[in-house]
Amino acid sequence: HRKIEINTLSINGLSVNLIQHSAKDNNWTFVVESKGTESKYQTSEIHVNPKDHSQAKVQDVQNIQGSAPMGISVDNLAIQNAQINFEGITPDQTWSITKLDFKGSQLALNQAFPVILNLIFTKPASQAQPLIINLQAQANIKITQDRFDLENLNAQINHSNLTGHMVVQDFNAP
């Protein structure tokens, strides 16, 4: 098994442009050609920053048609001053996240880990004010359940306080 181990990963100034050309065509689905055949890869299991690397079971990419595991382990993750732009099929599906700052440690799938996230969300086709979001929580990513939980949530959205638990589910829904 191949594995990448990183103590600290810091990214400053990341800019991601996602484009949805049609319901089935976008610029973030990857196809890898191998020996004259195409193989799609999917995320299957990611354990980031386990305390004991020797006991880690890490597989973050697996070939759907066979087994080509690739692992990654990251002790600390910091993303600063990032921007994500999404261009939808229609203008009303287009949005941007700017001034994104993220800090996480002890990241692992199916295990809560602390996160701090600050961002501004805008939707150009909307007349609504941008959402300014600042939150701290225990995140829990459950890929096999297509679910993302935020536990012990303490957030501020446009100067309104939000506390409790939040679940984001069905990532692949249109």
mmCIF file of N, CA and C in Angstrom, residues 19-131:
data_model
loop_
_atom_site.group_PDB
_atom_site.id
_atom_site.type_symbol
_atom_site.label_atom_id
_atom_site.label_comp_id
_atom_site.label_asym_id
_atom_site.label_seq_id
_atom_site.Cartn_x
_atom_site.Cartn_y
_atom_site.Cartn_z
ATOM 1 N N ILE A 19 -16.860 23.784 -12.163
ATOM 2 C CA ILE A 19 -17.814 24.092 -13.231
ATOM 3 C C ILE A 19 -18.678 22.876 -13.495
ATOM 4 N N GLN A 20 -19.980 23.064 -13.421
ATOM 5 C CA GLN A 20 -20.959 22.008 -13.724
ATOM 6 C C GLN A 20 -21.481 22.288 -15.123
ATOM 7 N N HIS A 21 -20.999 21.526 -16.111
ATOM 8 C CA HIS A 21 -21.412 21.727 -17.500
ATOM 9 C C HIS A 21 -22.811 21.180 -17.765
ATOM 10 N N SER A 22 -23.124 20.035 -17.167
ATOM 11 C CA SER A 22 -24.437 19.399 -17.291
ATOM 12 C C SER A 22 -24.626 18.526 -16.059
ATOM 13 N N ALA A 23 -25.759 17.834 -15.983
ATOM 14 C CA ALA A 23 -26.024 16.999 -14.816
ATOM 15 C C ALA A 23 -24.959 15.916 -14.622
ATOM 16 N N LYS A 24 -24.318 15.478 -15.705
ATOM 17 C CA LYS A 24 -23.329 14.407 -15.605
ATOM 18 C C LYS A 24 -21.913 14.835 -15.981
ATOM 19 N N ASP A 25 -21.718 16.106 -16.330
ATOM 20 C CA ASP A 25 -20.409 16.565 -16.786
ATOM 21 C C ASP A 25 -19.953 17.752 -15.960
ATOM 22 N N ASN A 26 -18.769 17.589 -15.304
ATOM 23 C CA ASN A 26 -18.203 18.673 -14.508
ATOM 24 C C ASN A 26 -16.684 18.590 -14.586
ATOM 25 N N ASN A 27 -16.014 19.541 -13.956
ATOM 26 C CA ASN A 27 -14.552 19.552 -14.026
ATOM 27 C C ASN A 27 -13.888 19.006 -12.760
ATOM 28 N N TRP A 28 -14.623 18.250 -11.932
ATOM 29 C CA TRP A 28 -14.010 17.677 -10.744
ATOM 30 C C TRP A 28 -14.137 16.157 -10.655
ATOM 31 N N THR A 29 -14.711 15.496 -11.646
ATOM 32 C CA THR A 29 -14.737 14.045 -11.695
ATOM 33 C C THR A 29 -13.555 13.600 -12.535
ATOM 34 N N PHE A 30 -12.746 12.709 -11.993
ATOM 35 C CA PHE A 30 -11.512 12.324 -12.657
ATOM 36 C C PHE A 30 -11.598 10.908 -13.206
ATOM 37 N N VAL A 31 -11.078 10.731 -14.403
ATOM 38 C CA VAL A 31 -10.973 9.427 -15.032
ATOM 39 C C VAL A 31 -9.497 9.191 -15.301
ATOM 40 N N VAL A 32 -9.002 8.042 -14.866
ATOM 41 C CA VAL A 32 -7.591 7.698 -15.042
ATOM 42 C C VAL A 32 -7.513 6.541 -16.023
ATOM 43 N N GLU A 33 -6.710 6.702 -17.069
ATOM 44 C CA GLU A 33 -6.537 5.621 -18.042
ATOM 45 C C GLU A 33 -5.381 4.746 -17.609
ATOM 46 N N SER A 34 -5.597 3.432 -17.667
ATOM 47 C CA SER A 34 -4.575 2.478 -17.275
ATOM 48 C C SER A 34 -4.612 1.283 -18.211
ATOM 49 N N LYS A 35 -3.508 1.020 -18.881
ATOM 50 C CA LYS A 35 -3.389 -0.114 -19.793
ATOM 51 C C LYS A 35 -4.513 -0.139 -20.823
ATOM 52 N N GLY A 36 -4.827 1.023 -21.383
ATOM 53 C CA GLY A 36 -5.823 1.099 -22.442
ATOM 54 C C GLY A 36 -7.256 1.086 -21.970
ATOM 55 N N THR A 37 -7.508 1.014 -20.657
ATOM 56 C CA THR A 37 -8.882 1.047 -20.151
ATOM 57 C C THR A 37 -9.042 2.226 -19.220
ATOM 58 N N GLU A 38 -10.244 2.691 -19.080
ATOM 59 C CA GLU A 38 -10.519 3.789 -18.166
ATOM 60 C C GLU A 38 -10.972 3.224 -16.828
ATOM 61 N N SER A 39 -10.482 3.807 -15.751
ATOM 62 C CA SER A 39 -10.887 3.406 -14.413
ATOM 63 C C SER A 39 -11.255 4.650 -13.635
ATOM 64 N N LYS A 40 -12.461 4.694 -13.097
ATOM 65 C CA LYS A 40 -12.844 5.821 -12.253
ATOM 66 C C LYS A 40 -12.406 5.526 -10.829
ATOM 67 N N TYR A 41 -11.959 6.557 -10.135
ATOM 68 C CA TYR A 41 -11.543 6.409 -8.755
ATOM 69 C C TYR A 41 -12.544 7.110 -7.863
ATOM 70 N N GLN A 42 -12.741 6.565 -6.678
ATOM 71 C CA GLN A 42 -13.664 7.176 -5.737
ATOM 72 C C GLN A 42 -13.029 7.184 -4.354
ATOM 73 N N THR A 43 -13.511 8.069 -3.502
ATOM 74 C CA THR A 43 -13.044 8.095 -2.126
ATOM 75 C C THR A 43 -13.697 6.936 -1.396
ATOM 76 N N SER A 44 -12.906 6.159 -0.664
ATOM 77 C CA SER A 44 -13.489 5.040 0.052
ATOM 78 C C SER A 44 -13.276 5.154 1.550
ATOM 79 N N GLU A 45 -12.094 5.497 1.989
ATOM 80 C CA GLU A 45 -11.829 5.598 3.414
ATOM 81 C C GLU A 45 -10.639 6.515 3.610
ATOM 82 N N ILE A 46 -10.799 7.541 4.446
ATOM 83 C CA ILE A 46 -9.702 8.468 4.695
ATOM 84 C C ILE A 46 -9.520 8.592 6.202
ATOM 85 N N HIS A 47 -8.321 8.345 6.681
ATOM 86 C CA HIS A 47 -7.993 8.593 8.075
ATOM 87 C C HIS A 47 -6.870 9.622 8.054
ATOM 88 N N VAL A 48 -7.161 10.815 8.526
ATOM 89 C CA VAL A 48 -6.169 11.877 8.523
ATOM 90 C C VAL A 48 -5.778 12.161 9.964
ATOM 91 N N ASN A 49 -4.489 12.173 10.227
ATOM 92 C CA ASN A 49 -3.909 12.473 11.525
ATOM 93 C C ASN A 49 -4.320 11.509 12.636
ATOM 94 N N PRO A 50 -4.147 10.218 12.455
ATOM 95 C CA PRO A 50 -4.339 9.337 13.602
ATOM 96 C C PRO A 50 -3.215 9.571 14.597
ATOM 97 N N LYS A 51 -3.491 9.433 15.884
ATOM 98 C CA LYS A 51 -2.457 9.647 16.895
ATOM 99 C C LYS A 51 -1.355 8.607 16.786
ATOM 100 N N ASP A 52 -1.702 7.388 16.420
ATOM 101 C CA ASP A 52 -0.715 6.320 16.308
ATOM 102 C C ASP A 52 -0.683 5.844 14.860
ATOM 103 N N HIS A 53 0.265 6.367 14.079
ATOM 104 C CA HIS A 53 0.322 6.052 12.655
ATOM 105 C C HIS A 53 0.503 4.558 12.405
ATOM 106 N N SER A 54 1.115 3.846 13.323
ATOM 107 C CA SER A 54 1.363 2.428 13.092
ATOM 108 C C SER A 54 0.069 1.624 13.093
ATOM 109 N N GLN A 55 -0.994 2.142 13.732
ATOM 110 C CA GLN A 55 -2.262 1.431 13.770
ATOM 111 C C GLN A 55 -3.263 1.973 12.765
ATOM 112 N N ALA A 56 -2.837 2.921 11.948
ATOM 113 C CA ALA A 56 -3.768 3.563 11.022
ATOM 114 C C ALA A 56 -4.116 2.642 9.863
ATOM 115 N N LYS A 57 -5.378 2.601 9.527
ATOM 116 C CA LYS A 57 -5.833 1.950 8.303
ATOM 117 C C LYS A 57 -6.208 3.083 7.374
ATOM 118 N N VAL A 58 -5.406 3.321 6.369
ATOM 119 C CA VAL A 58 -5.614 4.484 5.525
ATOM 120 C C VAL A 58 -5.802 4.043 4.084
ATOM 121 N N GLN A 59 -6.956 4.377 3.519
ATOM 122 C CA GLN A 59 -7.215 4.177 2.102
ATOM 123 C C GLN A 59 -8.112 5.318 1.678
ATOM 124 N N ASP A 60 -7.571 6.297 0.976
ATOM 125 C CA ASP A 60 -8.427 7.402 0.592
ATOM 126 C C ASP A 60 -8.836 7.347 -0.861
ATOM 127 N N VAL A 61 -8.178 6.556 -1.670
ATOM 128 C CA VAL A 61 -8.580 6.429 -3.064
ATOM 129 C C VAL A 61 -8.541 4.956 -3.416
ATOM 130 N N GLN A 62 -9.612 4.470 -3.999
ATOM 131 C CA GLN A 62 -9.644 3.071 -4.395
ATOM 132 C C GLN A 62 -10.225 2.963 -5.788
ATOM 133 N N ASN A 63 -9.612 2.150 -6.609
ATOM 134 C CA ASN A 63 -10.095 1.910 -7.952
ATOM 135 C C ASN A 63 -11.400 1.148 -7.867
ATOM 136 N N ILE A 64 -12.441 1.637 -8.517
ATOM 137 C CA ILE A 64 -13.741 0.980 -8.481
ATOM 138 C C ILE A 64 -13.652 -0.420 -9.084
ATOM 139 N N GLN A 65 -12.813 -0.611 -10.103
ATOM 140 C CA GLN A 65 -12.740 -1.893 -10.789
ATOM 141 C C GLN A 65 -11.753 -2.856 -10.135
ATOM 142 N N GLY A 66 -10.936 -2.414 -9.249
ATOM 143 C CA GLY A 66 -9.935 -3.278 -8.642
ATOM 144 C C GLY A 66 -9.469 -2.685 -7.342
ATOM 145 N N SER A 67 -8.232 -2.965 -6.949
ATOM 146 C CA SER A 67 -7.763 -2.365 -5.721
ATOM 147 C C SER A 67 -6.434 -1.681 -5.980
ATOM 148 N N ALA A 68 -6.463 -0.362 -5.899
ATOM 149 C CA ALA A 68 -5.266 0.458 -6.027
ATOM 150 C C ALA A 68 -5.294 1.476 -4.902
ATOM 151 N N PRO A 69 -5.095 1.032 -3.655
ATOM 152 C CA PRO A 69 -5.238 1.938 -2.522
ATOM 153 C C PRO A 69 -4.124 2.971 -2.444
ATOM 154 N N MET A 70 -4.472 4.134 -1.936
ATOM 155 C CA MET A 70 -3.521 5.217 -1.716
ATOM 156 C C MET A 70 -3.911 5.853 -0.394
ATOM 157 N N GLY A 71 -2.981 5.997 0.523
ATOM 158 C CA GLY A 71 -3.294 6.529 1.838
ATOM 159 C C GLY A 71 -2.705 7.899 2.059
ATOM 160 N N ILE A 72 -3.298 8.629 3.003
ATOM 161 C CA ILE A 72 -2.763 9.932 3.389
ATOM 162 C C ILE A 72 -3.016 10.140 4.875
ATOM 163 N N SER A 73 -2.064 10.726 5.536
ATOM 164 C CA SER A 73 -2.162 11.042 6.953
ATOM 165 C C SER A 73 -1.627 12.457 7.149
ATOM 166 N N VAL A 74 -2.423 13.330 7.777
ATOM 167 C CA VAL A 74 -2.009 14.719 8.005
ATOM 168 C C VAL A 74 -2.281 15.068 9.470
ATOM 169 N N ASP A 75 -1.236 15.517 10.178
ATOM 170 C CA ASP A 75 -1.399 15.855 11.590
ATOM 171 C C ASP A 75 -2.179 17.156 11.799
ATOM 172 N N ASN A 76 -1.849 18.200 11.071
ATOM 173 C CA ASN A 76 -2.509 19.496 11.207
ATOM 174 C C ASN A 76 -2.791 20.040 9.813
ATOM 175 N N LEU A 77 -3.976 20.603 9.637
ATOM 176 C CA LEU A 77 -4.347 21.172 8.350
ATOM 177 C C LEU A 77 -4.793 22.615 8.550
ATOM 178 N N ALA A 78 -4.197 23.523 7.791
ATOM 179 C CA ALA A 78 -4.573 24.936 7.836
ATOM 180 C C ALA A 78 -4.713 25.446 6.410
ATOM 181 N N ILE A 79 -5.874 25.986 6.110
ATOM 182 C CA ILE A 79 -6.131 26.609 4.808
ATOM 183 C C ILE A 79 -6.464 28.061 5.101
ATOM 184 N N GLN A 80 -5.729 28.974 4.468
ATOM 185 C CA GLN A 80 -5.920 30.392 4.737
ATOM 186 C C GLN A 80 -6.170 31.154 3.449
ATOM 187 N N ASN A 81 -7.063 32.123 3.523
ATOM 188 C CA ASN A 81 -7.346 33.023 2.409
ATOM 189 C C ASN A 81 -7.684 32.262 1.118
ATOM 190 N N ALA A 82 -8.526 31.246 1.244
ATOM 191 C CA ALA A 82 -8.910 30.439 0.085
ATOM 192 C C ALA A 82 -10.206 30.967 -0.530
ATOM 193 N N GLN A 83 -10.434 30.545 -1.759
ATOM 194 C CA GLN A 83 -11.640 30.942 -2.484
ATOM 195 C C GLN A 83 -12.141 29.747 -3.288
ATOM 196 N N ILE A 84 -13.450 29.507 -3.258
ATOM 197 C CA ILE A 84 -14.062 28.447 -4.053
ATOM 198 C C ILE A 84 -15.177 29.080 -4.874
ATOM 199 N N ASN A 85 -15.102 28.917 -6.183
ATOM 200 C CA ASN A 85 -16.134 29.428 -7.081
ATOM 201 C C ASN A 85 -16.832 28.248 -7.732
ATOM 202 N N PHE A 86 -18.158 28.255 -7.713
ATOM 203 C CA PHE A 86 -18.936 27.195 -8.355
ATOM 204 C C PHE A 86 -19.795 27.820 -9.437
ATOM 205 N N GLU A 87 -19.590 27.374 -10.675
ATOM 206 C CA GLU A 87 -20.388 27.849 -11.803
ATOM 207 C C GLU A 87 -21.384 26.754 -12.146
ATOM 208 N N GLY A 88 -22.650 27.002 -11.857
ATOM 209 C CA GLY A 88 -23.689 26.018 -12.108
ATOM 210 C C GLY A 88 -24.143 26.026 -13.557
ATOM 211 N N ILE A 89 -25.048 25.113 -13.855
ATOM 212 C CA ILE A 89 -25.594 25.015 -15.212
ATOM 213 C C ILE A 89 -26.346 26.291 -15.562
ATOM 214 N N THR A 90 -27.028 26.855 -14.584
ATOM 215 C CA THR A 90 -27.746 28.121 -14.773
ATOM 216 C C THR A 90 -27.172 29.155 -13.810
ATOM 217 N N PRO A 91 -27.325 30.440 -14.108
ATOM 218 C CA PRO A 91 -26.752 31.482 -13.238
ATOM 219 C C PRO A 91 -27.244 31.423 -11.792
ATOM 220 N N ASP A 92 -28.488 30.981 -11.560
ATOM 221 C CA ASP A 92 -28.991 30.940 -10.184
ATOM 222 C C ASP A 92 -28.347 29.816 -9.361
ATOM 223 N N GLN A 93 -27.602 28.912 -10.003
ATOM 224 C CA GLN A 93 -26.893 27.839 -9.303
ATOM 225 C C GLN A 93 -25.434 28.210 -9.037
ATOM 226 N N THR A 94 -25.021 29.397 -9.377
ATOM 227 C CA THR A 94 -23.643 29.843 -9.225
ATOM 228 C C THR A 94 -23.453 30.498 -7.863
ATOM 229 N N TRP A 95 -22.317 30.186 -7.198
ATOM 230 C CA TRP A 95 -22.014 30.771 -5.896
ATOM 231 C C TRP A 95 -20.508 30.863 -5.693
ATOM 232 N N SER A 96 -20.120 31.607 -4.653
ATOM 233 C CA SER A 96 -18.694 31.761 -4.308
ATOM 234 C C SER A 96 -18.512 31.719 -2.802
ATOM 235 N N ILE A 97 -17.411 31.143 -2.390
ATOM 236 C CA ILE A 97 -16.961 31.217 -0.999
ATOM 237 C C ILE A 97 -15.623 31.938 -1.041
ATOM 238 N N THR A 98 -15.523 33.019 -0.290
ATOM 239 C CA THR A 98 -14.285 33.794 -0.252
ATOM 240 C C THR A 98 -13.809 33.936 1.187
ATOM 241 N N LYS A 99 -12.593 34.379 1.319
ATOM 242 C CA LYS A 99 -11.961 34.578 2.631
ATOM 243 C C LYS A 99 -12.132 33.349 3.518
ATOM 244 N N LEU A 100 -11.962 32.175 2.921
ATOM 245 C CA LEU A 100 -12.109 30.923 3.644
ATOM 246 C C LEU A 100 -10.839 30.628 4.430
ATOM 247 N N ASP A 101 -11.006 30.468 5.734
ATOM 248 C CA ASP A 101 -9.921 30.063 6.628
ATOM 249 C C ASP A 101 -10.394 28.820 7.376
ATOM 250 N N PHE A 102 -9.581 27.764 7.361
ATOM 251 C CA PHE A 102 -9.938 26.501 8.006
ATOM 252 C C PHE A 102 -8.743 25.995 8.798
ATOM 253 N N LYS A 103 -9.003 25.542 10.019
ATOM 254 C CA LYS A 103 -7.970 24.898 10.830
ATOM 255 C C LYS A 103 -8.577 23.626 11.401
ATOM 256 N N GLY A 104 -7.856 22.527 11.251
ATOM 257 C CA GLY A 104 -8.306 21.257 11.796
ATOM 258 C C GLY A 104 -7.131 20.454 12.288
ATOM 259 N N SER A 105 -7.385 19.609 13.278
ATOM 260 C CA SER A 105 -6.349 18.715 13.785
ATOM 261 C C SER A 105 -7.016 17.412 14.204
ATOM 262 N N GLN A 106 -6.222 16.381 14.270
ATOM 263 C CA GLN A 106 -6.732 15.064 14.627
ATOM 264 C C GLN A 106 -7.846 14.629 13.679
ATOM 265 N N LEU A 107 -7.678 14.938 12.382
ATOM 266 C CA LEU A 107 -8.690 14.614 11.384
ATOM 267 C C LEU A 107 -8.706 13.118 11.089
ATOM 268 N N ALA A 108 -9.898 12.555 11.053
ATOM 269 C CA ALA A 108 -10.076 11.141 10.712
ATOM 270 C C ALA A 108 -11.526 10.925 10.338
ATOM 271 N N LEU A 109 -11.764 9.967 9.472
ATOM 272 C CA LEU A 109 -13.141 9.616 9.134
ATOM 273 C C LEU A 109 -13.781 8.878 10.298
ATOM 274 N N ASN A 110 -15.068 9.083 10.454
ATOM 275 C CA ASN A 110 -15.860 8.387 11.467
ATOM 276 C C ASN A 110 -15.356 8.631 12.883
ATOM 277 N N GLN A 111 -14.721 9.774 13.083
ATOM 278 C CA GLN A 111 -14.223 10.152 14.404
ATOM 279 C C GLN A 111 -14.260 11.672 14.486
ATOM 280 N N ALA A 112 -14.808 12.206 15.553
ATOM 281 C CA ALA A 112 -14.913 13.661 15.694
ATOM 282 C C ALA A 112 -13.526 14.284 15.821
ATOM 283 N N PHE A 113 -13.359 15.441 15.181
ATOM 284 C CA PHE A 113 -12.102 16.183 15.264
ATOM 285 C C PHE A 113 -12.443 17.669 15.309
ATOM 286 N N PRO A 114 -11.624 18.480 15.998
ATOM 287 C CA PRO A 114 -11.928 19.906 16.133
ATOM 288 C C PRO A 114 -11.648 20.690 14.852
ATOM 289 N N VAL A 115 -12.560 21.619 14.538
ATOM 290 C CA VAL A 115 -12.378 22.488 13.377
ATOM 291 C C VAL A 115 -12.752 23.921 13.729
ATOM 292 N N ILE A 116 -12.092 24.833 13.043
ATOM 293 C CA ILE A 116 -12.437 26.256 13.076
ATOM 294 C C ILE A 116 -12.575 26.674 11.622
ATOM 295 N N LEU A 117 -13.685 27.307 11.281
ATOM 296 C CA LEU A 117 -13.952 27.682 9.897
ATOM 297 C C LEU A 117 -14.528 29.091 9.845
ATOM 298 N N ASN A 118 -13.963 29.921 8.983
ATOM 299 C CA ASN A 118 -14.462 31.275 8.735
ATOM 300 C C ASN A 118 -14.557 31.455 7.229
ATOM 301 N N LEU A 119 -15.676 32.038 6.750
ATOM 302 C CA LEU A 119 -15.847 32.237 5.314
ATOM 303 C C LEU A 119 -16.943 33.249 5.025
ATOM 304 N N ILE A 120 -16.969 33.690 3.763
ATOM 305 C CA ILE A 120 -18.048 34.539 3.256
ATOM 306 C C ILE A 120 -18.654 33.813 2.058
ATOM 307 N N PHE A 121 -19.972 33.579 2.108
ATOM 308 C CA PHE A 121 -20.688 32.884 1.039
ATOM 309 C C PHE A 121 -21.548 33.892 0.281
ATOM 310 N N THR A 122 -21.382 33.954 -1.040
ATOM 311 C CA THR A 122 -22.189 34.860 -1.862
ATOM 312 C C THR A 122 -22.779 34.100 -3.039
ATOM 313 N N LYS A 123 -23.929 34.568 -3.460
ATOM 314 C CA LYS A 123 -24.612 34.012 -4.624
ATOM 315 C C LYS A 123 -24.909 35.194 -5.537
ATOM 316 N N PRO A 124 -24.107 35.392 -6.601
ATOM 317 C CA PRO A 124 -24.208 36.588 -7.436
ATOM 318 C C PRO A 124 -25.600 36.850 -8.013
ATOM 319 N N ALA A 125 -26.348 35.818 -8.380
ATOM 320 C CA ALA A 125 -27.667 36.012 -8.986
ATOM 321 C C ALA A 125 -28.722 36.419 -7.956
ATOM 322 N N SER A 126 -28.388 36.344 -6.690
ATOM 323 C CA SER A 126 -29.330 36.658 -5.621
ATOM 324 C C SER A 126 -29.133 38.100 -5.137
ATOM 325 N N GLN A 127 -30.201 38.696 -4.687
ATOM 326 C CA GLN A 127 -30.125 40.038 -4.108
ATOM 327 C C GLN A 127 -29.800 39.985 -2.618
ATOM 328 N N ALA A 128 -29.676 38.767 -2.075
ATOM 329 C CA ALA A 128 -29.412 38.594 -0.646
ATOM 330 C C ALA A 128 -28.007 39.062 -0.278
ATOM 331 N N GLN A 129 -27.868 39.490 0.965
ATOM 332 C CA GLN A 129 -26.562 39.879 1.493
ATOM 333 C C GLN A 129 -25.681 38.641 1.612
ATOM 334 N N PRO A 130 -24.373 38.797 1.495
ATOM 335 C CA PRO A 130 -23.472 37.656 1.705
ATOM 336 C C PRO A 130 -23.627 37.088 3.113
ATOM 337 N N LEU A 131 -23.399 35.792 3.257
ATOM 338 C CA LEU A 131 -23.401 35.160 4.577
ATOM 339 C C LEU A 131 -21.977 35.174 5.109
#
